[in-house]
Tab-separated table of C-alpha atoms in Angstrom:
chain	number	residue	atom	x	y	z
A	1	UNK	CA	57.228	89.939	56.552
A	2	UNK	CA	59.930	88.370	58.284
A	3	UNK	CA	63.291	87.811	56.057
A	4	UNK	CA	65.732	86.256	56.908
A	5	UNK	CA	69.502	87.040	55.470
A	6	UNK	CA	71.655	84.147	54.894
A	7	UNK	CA	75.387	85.365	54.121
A	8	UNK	CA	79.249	85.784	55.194
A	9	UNK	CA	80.841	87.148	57.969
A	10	UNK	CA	83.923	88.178	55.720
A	11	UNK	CA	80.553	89.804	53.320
A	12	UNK	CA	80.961	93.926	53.764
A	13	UNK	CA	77.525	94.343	52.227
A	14	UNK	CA	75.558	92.241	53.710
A	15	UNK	CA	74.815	95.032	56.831
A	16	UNK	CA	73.686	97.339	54.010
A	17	UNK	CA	71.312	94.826	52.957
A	18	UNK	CA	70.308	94.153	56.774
A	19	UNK	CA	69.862	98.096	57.478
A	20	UNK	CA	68.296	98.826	54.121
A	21	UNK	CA	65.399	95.988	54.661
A	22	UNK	CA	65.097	97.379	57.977
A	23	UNK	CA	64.229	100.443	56.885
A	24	UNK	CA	61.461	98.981	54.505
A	25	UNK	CA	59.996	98.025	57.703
A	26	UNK	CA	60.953	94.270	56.975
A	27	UNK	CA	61.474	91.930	60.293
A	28	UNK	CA	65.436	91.010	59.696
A	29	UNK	CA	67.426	88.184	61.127
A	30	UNK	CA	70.742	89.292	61.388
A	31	UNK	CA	72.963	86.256	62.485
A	32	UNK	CA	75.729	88.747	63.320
A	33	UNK	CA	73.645	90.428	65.996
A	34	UNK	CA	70.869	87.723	66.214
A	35	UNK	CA	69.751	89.640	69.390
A	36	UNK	CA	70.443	92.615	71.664
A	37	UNK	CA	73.695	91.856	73.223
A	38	UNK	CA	74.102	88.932	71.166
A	39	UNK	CA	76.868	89.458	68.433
A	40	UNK	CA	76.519	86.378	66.556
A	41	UNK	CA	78.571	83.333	67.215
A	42	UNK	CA	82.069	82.729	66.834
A	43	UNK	CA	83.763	79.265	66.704
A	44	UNK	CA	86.811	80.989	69.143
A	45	UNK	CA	84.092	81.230	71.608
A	46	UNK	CA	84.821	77.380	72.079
A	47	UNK	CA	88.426	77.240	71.684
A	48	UNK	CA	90.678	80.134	70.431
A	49	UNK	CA	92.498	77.723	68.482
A	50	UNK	CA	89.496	76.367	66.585
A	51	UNK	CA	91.470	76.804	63.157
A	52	UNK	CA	94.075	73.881	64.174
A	53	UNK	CA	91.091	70.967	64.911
A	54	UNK	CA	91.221	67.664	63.785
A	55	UNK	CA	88.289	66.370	62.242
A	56	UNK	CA	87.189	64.375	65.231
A	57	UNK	CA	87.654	67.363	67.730
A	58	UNK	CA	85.151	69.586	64.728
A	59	UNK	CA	82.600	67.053	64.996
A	60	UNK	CA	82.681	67.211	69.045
A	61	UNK	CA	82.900	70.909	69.325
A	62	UNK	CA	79.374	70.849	67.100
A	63	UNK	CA	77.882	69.585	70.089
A	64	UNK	CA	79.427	72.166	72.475
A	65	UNK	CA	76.330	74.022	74.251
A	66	UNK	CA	77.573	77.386	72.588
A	67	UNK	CA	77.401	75.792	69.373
A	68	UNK	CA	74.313	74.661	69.829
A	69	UNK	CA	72.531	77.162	70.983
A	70	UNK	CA	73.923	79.551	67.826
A	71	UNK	CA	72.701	76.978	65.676
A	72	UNK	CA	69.073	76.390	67.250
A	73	UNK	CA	69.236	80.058	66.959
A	74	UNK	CA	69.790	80.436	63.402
A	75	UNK	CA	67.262	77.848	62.277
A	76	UNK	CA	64.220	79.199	64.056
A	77	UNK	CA	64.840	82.275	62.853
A	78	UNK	CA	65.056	80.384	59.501
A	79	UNK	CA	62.029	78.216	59.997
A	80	UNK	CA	60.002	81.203	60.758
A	81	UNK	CA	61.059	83.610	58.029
A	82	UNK	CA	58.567	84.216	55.327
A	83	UNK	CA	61.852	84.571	52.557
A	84	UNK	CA	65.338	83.960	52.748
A	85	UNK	CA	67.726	86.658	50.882
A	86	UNK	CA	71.184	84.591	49.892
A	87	UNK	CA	73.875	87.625	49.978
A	88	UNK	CA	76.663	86.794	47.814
A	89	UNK	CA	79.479	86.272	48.305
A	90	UNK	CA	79.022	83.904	50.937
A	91	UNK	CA	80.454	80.564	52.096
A	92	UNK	CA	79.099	77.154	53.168
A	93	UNK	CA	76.770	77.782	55.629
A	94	UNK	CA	74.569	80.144	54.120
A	95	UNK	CA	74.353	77.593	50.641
A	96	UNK	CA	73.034	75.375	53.432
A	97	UNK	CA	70.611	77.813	55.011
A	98	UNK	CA	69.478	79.333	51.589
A	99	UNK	CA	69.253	75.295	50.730
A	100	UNK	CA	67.484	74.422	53.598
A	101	UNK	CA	64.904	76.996	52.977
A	102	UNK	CA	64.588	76.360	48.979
A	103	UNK	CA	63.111	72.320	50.059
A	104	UNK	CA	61.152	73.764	53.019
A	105	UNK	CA	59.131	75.856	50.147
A	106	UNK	CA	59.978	79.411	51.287
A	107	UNK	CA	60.783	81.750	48.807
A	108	UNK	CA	64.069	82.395	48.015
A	109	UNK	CA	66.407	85.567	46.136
A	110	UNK	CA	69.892	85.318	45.523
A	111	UNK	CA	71.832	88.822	45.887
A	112	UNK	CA	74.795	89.465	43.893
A	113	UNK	CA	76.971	91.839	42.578
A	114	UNK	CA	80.382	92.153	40.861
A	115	UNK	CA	82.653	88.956	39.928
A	116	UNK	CA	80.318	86.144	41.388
A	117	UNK	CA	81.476	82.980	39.760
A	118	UNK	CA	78.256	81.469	37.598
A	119	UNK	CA	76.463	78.443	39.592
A	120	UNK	CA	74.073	76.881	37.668
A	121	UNK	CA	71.882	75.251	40.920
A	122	UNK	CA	71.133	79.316	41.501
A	123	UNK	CA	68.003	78.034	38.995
A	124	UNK	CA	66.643	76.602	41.967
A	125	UNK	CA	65.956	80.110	43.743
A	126	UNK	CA	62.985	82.020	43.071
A	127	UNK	CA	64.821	85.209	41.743
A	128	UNK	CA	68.004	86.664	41.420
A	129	UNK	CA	68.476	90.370	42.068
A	130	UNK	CA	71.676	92.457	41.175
A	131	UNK	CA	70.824	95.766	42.723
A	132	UNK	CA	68.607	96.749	45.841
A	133	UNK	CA	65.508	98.118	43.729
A	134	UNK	CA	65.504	94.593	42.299
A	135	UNK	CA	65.631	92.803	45.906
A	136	UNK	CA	63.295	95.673	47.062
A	137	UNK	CA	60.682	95.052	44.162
A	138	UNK	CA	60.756	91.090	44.484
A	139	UNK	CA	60.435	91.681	48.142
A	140	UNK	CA	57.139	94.011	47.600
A	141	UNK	CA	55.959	90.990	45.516
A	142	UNK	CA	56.472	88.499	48.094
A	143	UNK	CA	54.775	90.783	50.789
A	144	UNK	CA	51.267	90.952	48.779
A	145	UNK	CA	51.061	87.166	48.010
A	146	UNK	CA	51.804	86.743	51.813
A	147	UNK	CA	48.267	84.128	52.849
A	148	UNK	CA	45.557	85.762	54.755
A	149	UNK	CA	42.546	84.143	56.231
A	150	UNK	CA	39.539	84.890	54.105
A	151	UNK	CA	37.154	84.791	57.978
A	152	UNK	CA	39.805	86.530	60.351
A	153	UNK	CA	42.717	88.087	58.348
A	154	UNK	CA	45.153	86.167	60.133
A	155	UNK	CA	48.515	85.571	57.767
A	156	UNK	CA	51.905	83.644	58.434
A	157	UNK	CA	53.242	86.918	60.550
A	158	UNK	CA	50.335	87.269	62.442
A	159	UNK	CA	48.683	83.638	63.222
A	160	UNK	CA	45.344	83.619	65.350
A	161	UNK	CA	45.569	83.832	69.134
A	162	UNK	CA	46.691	80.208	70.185
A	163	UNK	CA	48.082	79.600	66.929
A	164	UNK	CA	46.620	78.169	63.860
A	165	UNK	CA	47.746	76.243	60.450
A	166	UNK	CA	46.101	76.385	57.201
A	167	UNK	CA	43.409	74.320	56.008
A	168	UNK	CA	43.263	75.884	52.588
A	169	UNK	CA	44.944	78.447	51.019
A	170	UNK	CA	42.745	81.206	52.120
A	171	UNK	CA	41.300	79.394	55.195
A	172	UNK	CA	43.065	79.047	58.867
A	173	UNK	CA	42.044	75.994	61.398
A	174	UNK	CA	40.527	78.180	63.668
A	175	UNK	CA	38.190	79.648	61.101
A	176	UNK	CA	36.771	75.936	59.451
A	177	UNK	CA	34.021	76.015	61.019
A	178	UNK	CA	32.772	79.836	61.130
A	179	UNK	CA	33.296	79.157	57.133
A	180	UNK	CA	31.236	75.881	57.540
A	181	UNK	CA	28.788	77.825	58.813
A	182	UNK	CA	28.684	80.885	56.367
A	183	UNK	CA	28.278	78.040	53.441
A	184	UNK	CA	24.828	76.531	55.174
């Protein structure tokens, strides 16, 4: 199952939460080390002083190729997880990524902890977990009610050779008509 871990840079637990899902065996997106070699992106990539920007200069820099590229980044990673985790406390951009992936239908958990100011939109995500054997037992949830093809056991990690989409809930495209068949 591929998760993907929307959070803070300034967060100190959210490469726990990274390592410990790793070690369930879970397919992580960490946007601080998005790839080997790759440590994340950082807005002092584009201009050291990126703090001191006018408006007008933000809205350019979004369109600087390093920018871009962290961003396409990030969102297939996000389009292609299975479940977001929301690691509290976090800032802006993971609300918008955990937000983004609430409307696109994939499940969603909010971590928190200690002194995490009440937000009543948090309704919106599919659970809330304060510990790890919380996260870890809605996580084991979401892996069994993960679809898989009722012909070839293909599931949203592991599509059919080619790729395939769902025609039902337990039937891919490629299978229709083997299952067309079988009903005859």
């Amino acid at each position: 199952m591929k998760i993907y871990v929307a959070s803070s840079w300034r967060n100190t637990i959210q490469p726990k939460i990274v390592a410990l899902l790793r070690d369930q065996d879970y397919e992580v997106y960490d946007f601080k080390n998005p790839k080997p070699g790759n440590t994340g992106f950082h807005w002092s990539e584009i201009d050291p002083n990126w703090k001191q920007w006018t408006p007008d200069q933000f809205k350019m820099n979004l369109k600087h190729e390093i920018a871009l590229n962290s961003f396409y980044s990030d969102m297939r990673a996000l389009e292609d997880c299975n479940v977001c985790v929301l690691v509290l406390p976090c800032g802006r951009s993971a609300h918008l990524e955990a937000g983004w992936a609430i409307g696109a239908g994939k499940p969603t958990i909010i971590f928190l902890q200690d002194n995490i100011e009440p937000e009543l939109m948090y309704l919106m995500a599919m659970f809330i977990c304060t510990d790890t054997q919380d996260l870890l037992s809605k996580l084991a949830e979401l892996k069994n009610d993960i679809r898989r093809c009722r012909v070839c056991g293909c599931t949203d990690d592991n599509a059919c050779l080619g790729g395939c989409y769902w025609v039902e809930e337990d039937l891919c495209s490629k299978c229709v008509s083997v299952s067309e068949r079988d009903d005859d």
